[in-house]
mmCIF file of C-alpha atoms in Angstrom:
data_model
loop_
_atom_site.group_PDB
_atom_site.id
_atom_site.type_symbol
_atom_site.label_atom_id
_atom_site.label_comp_id
_atom_site.label_asym_id
_atom_site.label_seq_id
_atom_site.Cartn_x
_atom_site.Cartn_y
_atom_site.Cartn_z
ATOM 1 C CA MET A 84 0.000 0.000 0.000
ATOM 2 C CA ALA A 85 1.376 3.391 -1.025
ATOM 3 C CA PHE A 86 0.573 5.112 2.278
ATOM 4 C CA ASP A 87 2.336 2.386 4.279
ATOM 5 C CA LYS A 88 5.479 2.709 2.165
ATOM 6 C CA ALA A 89 5.476 6.499 2.371
ATOM 7 C CA TRP A 90 4.998 6.395 6.136
ATOM 8 C CA LYS A 91 7.807 3.898 6.718
ATOM 9 C CA LYS A 92 10.174 6.061 4.700
ATOM 10 C CA ALA A 93 9.189 9.233 6.568
ATOM 11 C CA CYS A 94 9.305 7.555 9.973
ATOM 12 C CA SER A 95 12.753 6.066 9.367
ATOM 13 C CA SER A 96 14.303 9.378 8.288
ATOM 14 C CA SER A 97 16.930 10.812 10.629
ATOM 15 C CA THR A 98 15.861 14.373 9.738
ATOM 16 C CA PRO A 99 12.427 16.043 10.120
ATOM 17 C CA THR A 100 10.101 14.933 7.333
ATOM 18 C CA VAL A 101 6.817 16.069 5.772
ATOM 19 C CA LEU A 102 4.393 13.494 4.369
ATOM 20 C CA LEU A 103 2.066 15.497 2.118
ATOM 21 C CA ILE A 104 -1.474 14.823 0.904
ATOM 22 C CA PRO A 105 -1.640 17.377 -1.951
ATOM 23 C CA LYS A 106 -4.366 19.963 -2.321
ATOM 24 C CA ASN A 107 -7.226 19.045 -4.675
ATOM 25 C CA LYS A 108 -6.351 15.355 -4.381
ATOM 26 C CA ARG A 109 -8.756 12.773 -2.944
ATOM 27 C CA TYR A 110 -7.693 9.364 -1.677
ATOM 28 C CA LEU A 111 -9.914 6.452 -0.663
ATOM 29 C CA LEU A 112 -8.313 4.776 2.305
ATOM 30 C CA LYS A 113 -8.761 1.402 3.997
ATOM 31 C CA PRO A 114 -8.025 1.055 7.746
ATOM 32 C CA VAL A 115 -4.360 1.884 8.350
ATOM 33 C CA ASN A 116 -1.996 2.016 11.333
ATOM 34 C CA PHE A 117 0.909 4.448 11.094
ATOM 35 C CA ARG A 118 3.285 2.994 13.681
ATOM 36 C CA GLY A 119 6.270 4.449 15.487
ATOM 37 C CA PRO A 120 8.643 5.044 17.016
ATOM 38 C CA CYS A 121 10.100 7.391 14.430
ATOM 39 C CA LYS A 122 13.698 8.575 14.250
ATOM 40 C CA SER A 123 12.797 12.257 13.918
ATOM 41 C CA LYS A 124 9.838 14.638 13.785
ATOM 42 C CA VAL A 125 7.163 13.868 11.205
ATOM 43 C CA SER A 126 4.537 16.262 9.866
ATOM 44 C CA PHE A 127 1.576 14.476 8.281
ATOM 45 C CA THR A 128 0.201 17.328 6.182
ATOM 46 C CA ILE A 129 -3.292 16.861 4.750
ATOM 47 C CA MET A 130 -4.115 19.535 2.187
ATOM 48 C CA GLY A 131 -6.423 17.327 0.130
ATOM 49 C CA THR A 132 -9.047 14.790 1.250
ATOM 50 C CA LEU A 133 -8.755 11.388 2.886
ATOM 51 C CA GLU A 134 -11.986 9.448 2.527
ATOM 52 C CA ALA A 135 -12.944 6.143 4.130
ATOM 53 C CA SER A 136 -13.764 3.326 1.755
ATOM 54 C CA ARG A 137 -17.492 2.673 1.370
ATOM 55 C CA ASN A 138 -16.794 -0.977 0.532
ATOM 56 C CA GLN A 139 -17.567 -2.835 3.748
ATOM 57 C CA GLU A 140 -15.424 -5.772 2.610
ATOM 58 C CA ASP A 141 -12.395 -3.507 3.036
ATOM 59 C CA TRP A 142 -13.147 -3.502 6.753
ATOM 60 C CA ASP A 143 -13.449 -7.273 7.168
ATOM 61 C CA GLY A 144 -10.921 -8.716 9.579
ATOM 62 C CA MET A 145 -10.002 -5.410 11.198
ATOM 63 C CA ILE A 146 -8.808 -5.987 14.752
ATOM 64 C CA SER A 147 -9.269 -2.549 16.326
ATOM 65 C CA ARG A 148 -11.949 0.102 16.016
ATOM 66 C CA HIS A 149 -9.761 2.576 14.170
ATOM 67 C CA TRP A 150 -9.734 3.828 10.597
ATOM 68 C CA ILE A 151 -6.635 6.073 10.665
ATOM 69 C CA LEU A 152 -4.439 5.232 13.660
ATOM 70 C CA PHE A 153 -1.147 6.816 14.711
ATOM 71 C CA SER A 154 0.534 4.792 17.454
ATOM 72 C CA ASN A 155 3.655 5.116 19.604
ATOM 73 C CA ILE A 156 4.993 8.303 17.990
ATOM 74 C CA ASP A 157 6.736 11.286 19.582
ATOM 75 C CA ASN A 158 6.759 14.809 18.117
ATOM 76 C CA LEU A 159 4.092 14.165 15.498
ATOM 77 C CA THR A 160 2.140 16.946 13.782
ATOM 78 C CA VAL A 161 -1.038 16.327 11.783
ATOM 79 C CA ARG A 162 -2.227 19.460 9.990
ATOM 80 C CA GLY A 163 -2.845 21.009 6.626
ATOM 81 C CA GLY A 164 -6.269 22.540 6.029
ATOM 82 C CA GLY A 165 -7.641 19.435 4.329
ATOM 83 C CA THR A 166 -10.512 17.075 5.103
ATOM 84 C CA ILE A 167 -10.876 13.659 6.703
ATOM 85 C CA ASN A 168 -14.223 12.169 5.659
ATOM 86 C CA GLY A 169 -15.283 9.014 7.499
ATOM 87 C CA ASN A 170 -18.314 8.264 5.280
ATOM 88 C CA GLY A 171 -20.144 7.297 8.457
ATOM 89 C CA LYS A 172 -23.654 7.127 7.047
ATOM 90 C CA ILE A 173 -23.246 3.514 5.910
ATOM 91 C CA TRP A 174 -22.235 2.531 9.463
ATOM 92 C CA TRP A 175 -24.609 4.543 11.650
ATOM 93 C CA ARG A 176 -27.537 2.271 10.936
ATOM 94 C CA GLY A 177 -25.512 -0.580 12.482
ATOM 95 C CA SER A 178 -25.145 1.205 15.811
ATOM 96 C CA CYS A 179 -26.909 -0.236 18.843
ATOM 97 C CA LYS A 180 -28.444 3.207 19.344
ATOM 98 C CA MET A 181 -30.138 2.915 15.962
ATOM 99 C CA ASP A 182 -31.062 -0.780 15.923
ATOM 100 C CA ALA A 183 -29.936 -3.202 18.635
ATOM 101 C CA SER A 184 -30.513 -6.182 16.343
ATOM 102 C CA THR A 185 -27.935 -5.049 13.772
ATOM 103 C CA VAL A 186 -24.911 -4.148 15.896
ATOM 104 C CA SER A 187 -21.693 -4.001 13.859
ATOM 105 C CA ARG A 188 -18.385 -4.582 15.619
ATOM 106 C CA LYS A 189 -16.549 -2.939 12.746
ATOM 107 C CA ILE A 190 -17.733 0.611 13.444
ATOM 108 C CA SER A 191 -14.535 2.621 13.826
ATOM 109 C CA ASP A 192 -13.180 5.950 15.010
ATOM 110 C CA ALA A 193 -11.954 8.210 12.203
ATOM 111 C CA LEU A 194 -8.650 9.625 13.492
ATOM 112 C CA SER A 195 -7.002 7.957 16.490
ATOM 113 C CA PHE A 196 -3.801 8.530 18.430
ATOM 114 C CA ASN A 197 -2.443 5.924 20.833
ATOM 115 C CA SER A 198 0.623 6.372 23.051
ATOM 116 C CA CYS A 199 1.784 9.575 21.350
ATOM 117 C CA LYS A 200 3.851 12.298 23.062
ATOM 118 C CA ASN A 201 4.160 15.962 22.095
ATOM 119 C CA LEU A 202 1.373 15.729 19.551
ATOM 120 C CA ARG A 203 -0.065 18.604 17.505
ATOM 121 C CA VAL A 204 -3.323 18.301 15.569
ATOM 122 C CA GLU A 205 -4.370 21.510 13.878
ATOM 123 C CA ASN A 206 -6.192 23.167 11.008
ATOM 124 C CA LEU A 207 -8.220 20.170 9.831
ATOM 125 C CA LYS A 208 -11.816 19.334 8.998
ATOM 126 C CA VAL A 209 -12.986 15.941 10.260
ATOM 127 C CA MET A 210 -16.482 14.925 9.219
ATOM 128 C CA ASP A 211 -19.009 12.077 9.324
ATOM 129 C CA SER A 212 -16.969 9.601 11.336
ATOM 130 C CA PRO A 213 -18.508 6.134 11.735
ATOM 131 C CA ARG A 214 -17.959 6.554 15.486
ATOM 132 C CA MET A 215 -15.750 9.044 17.362
ATOM 133 C CA HIS A 216 -14.053 11.642 15.185
ATOM 134 C CA ILE A 217 -10.762 12.122 17.050
ATOM 135 C CA SER A 218 -9.652 9.724 19.779
ATOM 136 C CA LEU A 219 -6.726 10.292 22.153
ATOM 137 C CA GLU A 220 -5.630 7.276 24.192
ATOM 138 C CA LYS A 221 -2.570 7.129 26.460
ATOM 139 C CA CYS A 222 -1.240 10.374 24.976
ATOM 140 C CA THR A 223 0.852 13.020 26.737
ATOM 141 C CA GLY A 224 1.285 16.636 25.709
ATOM 142 C CA VAL A 225 -1.400 17.231 23.087
ATOM 143 C CA ASP A 226 -2.149 20.563 21.408
ATOM 144 C CA ALA A 227 -5.285 20.418 19.231
ATOM 145 C CA SER A 228 -6.489 23.638 17.628
ATOM 146 C CA HIS A 229 -8.379 25.195 14.722
ATOM 147 C CA LEU A 230 -10.387 22.048 14.089
ATOM 148 C CA THR A 231 -13.798 21.787 12.467
ATOM 149 C CA ILE A 232 -15.575 18.558 13.409
ATOM 150 C CA THR A 233 -19.056 17.873 12.057
ATOM 151 C CA ALA A 234 -21.657 15.125 11.768
ATOM 152 C CA PRO A 235 -25.476 15.123 11.625
ATOM 153 C CA THR A 236 -27.411 15.553 14.859
ATOM 154 C CA GLU A 237 -28.888 12.060 14.573
ATOM 155 C CA SER A 238 -25.531 10.298 14.038
ATOM 156 C CA PRO A 239 -24.872 7.932 16.999
ATOM 157 C CA ASN A 240 -21.716 7.839 19.151
ATOM 158 C CA THR A 241 -19.983 10.442 17.007
ATOM 159 C CA ASP A 242 -18.105 12.267 19.770
ATOM 160 C CA GLY A 243 -15.974 15.108 18.440
ATOM 161 C CA ILE A 244 -12.857 14.541 20.557
ATOM 162 C CA HIS A 245 -12.640 11.585 22.955
ATOM 163 C CA ILE A 246 -9.897 11.599 25.603
ATOM 164 C CA THR A 247 -8.961 8.535 27.652
ATOM 165 C CA HIS A 248 -5.928 7.860 29.880
ATOM 166 C CA SER A 249 -4.247 10.997 28.536
ATOM 167 C CA LYS A 250 -2.719 14.032 30.220
ATOM 168 C CA ASN A 251 -1.678 17.590 29.437
ATOM 169 C CA VAL A 252 -4.197 18.039 26.640
ATOM 170 C CA LYS A 253 -5.179 21.448 25.259
ATOM 171 C CA ILE A 254 -8.050 21.920 22.802
ATOM 172 C CA ALA A 255 -8.527 25.440 21.459
ATOM 173 C CA ASN A 256 -10.205 27.579 18.819
ATOM 174 C CA SER A 257 -12.361 24.832 17.361
ATOM 175 C CA PHE A 258 -15.911 24.235 16.145
ATOM 176 C CA ILE A 259 -17.476 20.880 17.051
ATOM 177 C CA GLY A 260 -21.012 19.853 16.147
ATOM 178 C CA THR A 261 -21.965 16.165 16.100
ATOM 179 C CA GLY A 262 -24.579 13.672 17.268
ATOM 180 C CA ASP A 263 -22.921 13.031 20.638
ATOM 181 C CA ASP A 264 -20.497 14.778 23.013
ATOM 182 C CA CYS A 265 -18.455 17.597 21.523
ATOM 183 C CA ILE A 266 -15.653 16.587 23.887
ATOM 184 C CA SER A 267 -15.710 13.515 26.133
ATOM 185 C CA ILE A 268 -13.123 12.972 28.868
ATOM 186 C CA VAL A 269 -13.015 9.569 30.516
ATOM 187 C CA SER A 270 -11.069 7.685 33.159
ATOM 188 C CA GLY A 271 -7.340 8.147 33.588
ATOM 189 C CA SER A 272 -7.252 11.631 32.061
ATOM 190 C CA LYS A 273 -5.870 14.734 33.763
ATOM 191 C CA ASN A 274 -4.800 18.286 32.992
ATOM 192 C CA VAL A 275 -7.246 18.889 30.161
ATOM 193 C CA MET A 276 -8.070 22.412 28.975
ATOM 194 C CA ALA A 277 -10.718 23.339 26.416
ATOM 195 C CA THR A 278 -10.732 27.000 25.471
ATOM 196 C CA ASN A 279 -12.627 29.044 22.890
ATOM 197 C CA ILE A 280 -14.769 26.113 21.745
ATOM 198 C CA VAL A 281 -18.039 26.425 19.818
ATOM 199 C CA CYS A 282 -20.075 23.305 20.584
ATOM 200 C CA GLY A 283 -23.322 22.359 18.896
ATOM 201 C CA PRO A 284 -25.306 20.503 17.949
ATOM 202 C CA GLY A 285 -24.493 17.629 20.276
ATOM 203 C CA HIS A 286 -24.520 16.640 23.924
ATOM 204 C CA GLY A 287 -22.106 19.278 25.221
ATOM 205 C CA ILE A 288 -18.772 18.686 26.957
ATOM 206 C CA SER A 289 -18.799 15.614 29.183
ATOM 207 C CA ILE A 290 -16.628 14.028 31.834
ATOM 208 C CA GLY A 291 -17.495 10.355 31.673
ATOM 209 C CA SER A 292 -19.238 8.091 31.670
ATOM 210 C CA LEU A 293 -17.347 6.953 34.762
ATOM 211 C CA GLY A 294 -17.624 3.920 37.005
ATOM 212 C CA ALA A 295 -19.059 1.257 34.719
ATOM 213 C CA HIS A 296 -19.414 -2.207 36.307
ATOM 214 C CA ASN A 297 -18.764 -0.729 39.772
ATOM 215 C CA SER A 298 -15.214 0.243 38.783
ATOM 216 C CA GLU A 299 -13.127 3.103 40.126
ATOM 217 C CA ALA A 300 -12.498 6.012 37.770
ATOM 218 C CA GLN A 301 -10.508 9.221 38.059
ATOM 219 C CA VAL A 302 -10.463 12.394 35.991
ATOM 220 C CA SER A 303 -8.731 15.487 37.370
ATOM 221 C CA ASN A 304 -7.918 19.116 36.607
ATOM 222 C CA VAL A 305 -10.287 19.812 33.725
ATOM 223 C CA THR A 306 -10.797 23.432 32.636
ATOM 224 C CA VAL A 307 -13.422 24.719 30.199
ATOM 225 C CA ASP A 308 -12.996 28.394 29.327
ATOM 226 C CA ARG A 309 -14.844 30.571 26.790
ATOM 227 C CA ALA A 310 -17.052 27.808 25.418
ATOM 228 C CA ARG A 311 -20.283 28.538 23.524
ATOM 229 C CA PHE A 312 -23.029 25.918 23.438
ATOM 230 C CA ILE A 313 -25.526 26.237 20.587
ATOM 231 C CA GLY A 314 -28.445 23.824 20.360
ATOM 232 C CA THR A 315 -26.867 21.232 22.662
ATOM 233 C CA THR A 316 -28.741 18.949 25.044
ATOM 234 C CA ASN A 317 -26.292 19.822 27.843
ATOM 235 C CA GLY A 318 -23.590 22.325 28.660
ATOM 236 C CA VAL A 319 -20.793 20.848 30.764
ATOM 237 C CA ARG A 320 -21.678 17.701 32.701
ATOM 238 C CA ILE A 321 -20.296 14.731 34.643
ATOM 239 C CA LYS A 322 -21.747 11.332 33.712
ATOM 240 C CA THR A 323 -21.570 8.364 36.081
ATOM 241 C CA TRP A 324 -22.996 4.869 36.050
ATOM 242 C CA GLN A 325 -25.630 4.055 38.632
ATOM 243 C CA VAL A 326 -24.580 1.484 41.220
#
C-alpha cells in the first residue's frame, strides 16, 4: 500500500520529514496504522481529502476500532487545512443506538492517536466519522487547535474529541457539532483544557461516563474556558454509572 510505504520512509528518516497529501487530491483509504517510534519529527500534512472506503469488505478482519491510527509516535504533527471524511452514514444504521438487532463490531473511530507524546493536531476538517471523530488514548502533551468537526445531529456515538488515559491536553479555537459529546473525557485523564470552543449541535462537553461495572475512575484538573453551546442537550456535565 502506497501510504504504508510512504509512512515507513518518513518515519525512518533521521531528519524532520513532511508526508504530504496534496491539495485538490482525494484518496480512498482502507483502515491503516501508522506505527512508530520514528527517528525524527514527522509532519503528516493533509491539504487534500482522505476518505474512508465505502466498501464494507475492506473492513473485514479489522482488529481494532480505528480507521486512521497513529501509534507510539513522539513529536508528530497532523495538519494542513484538508478534510478527513469518514463516510459514516453507511455505518450509523448498524449502531446499537439505531437498531440493537444489527450491531456491527466494525464501526470505527476516524482519526485515532495511541501512546503519542508531544502531539499537535491543527487546522483540519474531520467529518461524518462512523464513530468518534478524534480519539486520544494514552497520549501526553497534546495541542489540538483550529479544528472543524461535524456530523449530523442524529448520528450515533460520534463524539468530536474523545480523551482517555491521557494528560496535558489542550483543545482550542475549534468548532465541534456532532450527534454526541463535543468533547468527552473519561477515566485516567488529567490536565485537560478546552478554550474558545463552539459546541453544537451535540450533547455538550462531558466528563465520563465513569464507574461502569462498579469500577473506580478518576479524571482530574479539567478546565473549560470561553465555550459557547448552541443547540446542545447539555452544557458541561459529569456522567456516572448508577450502582
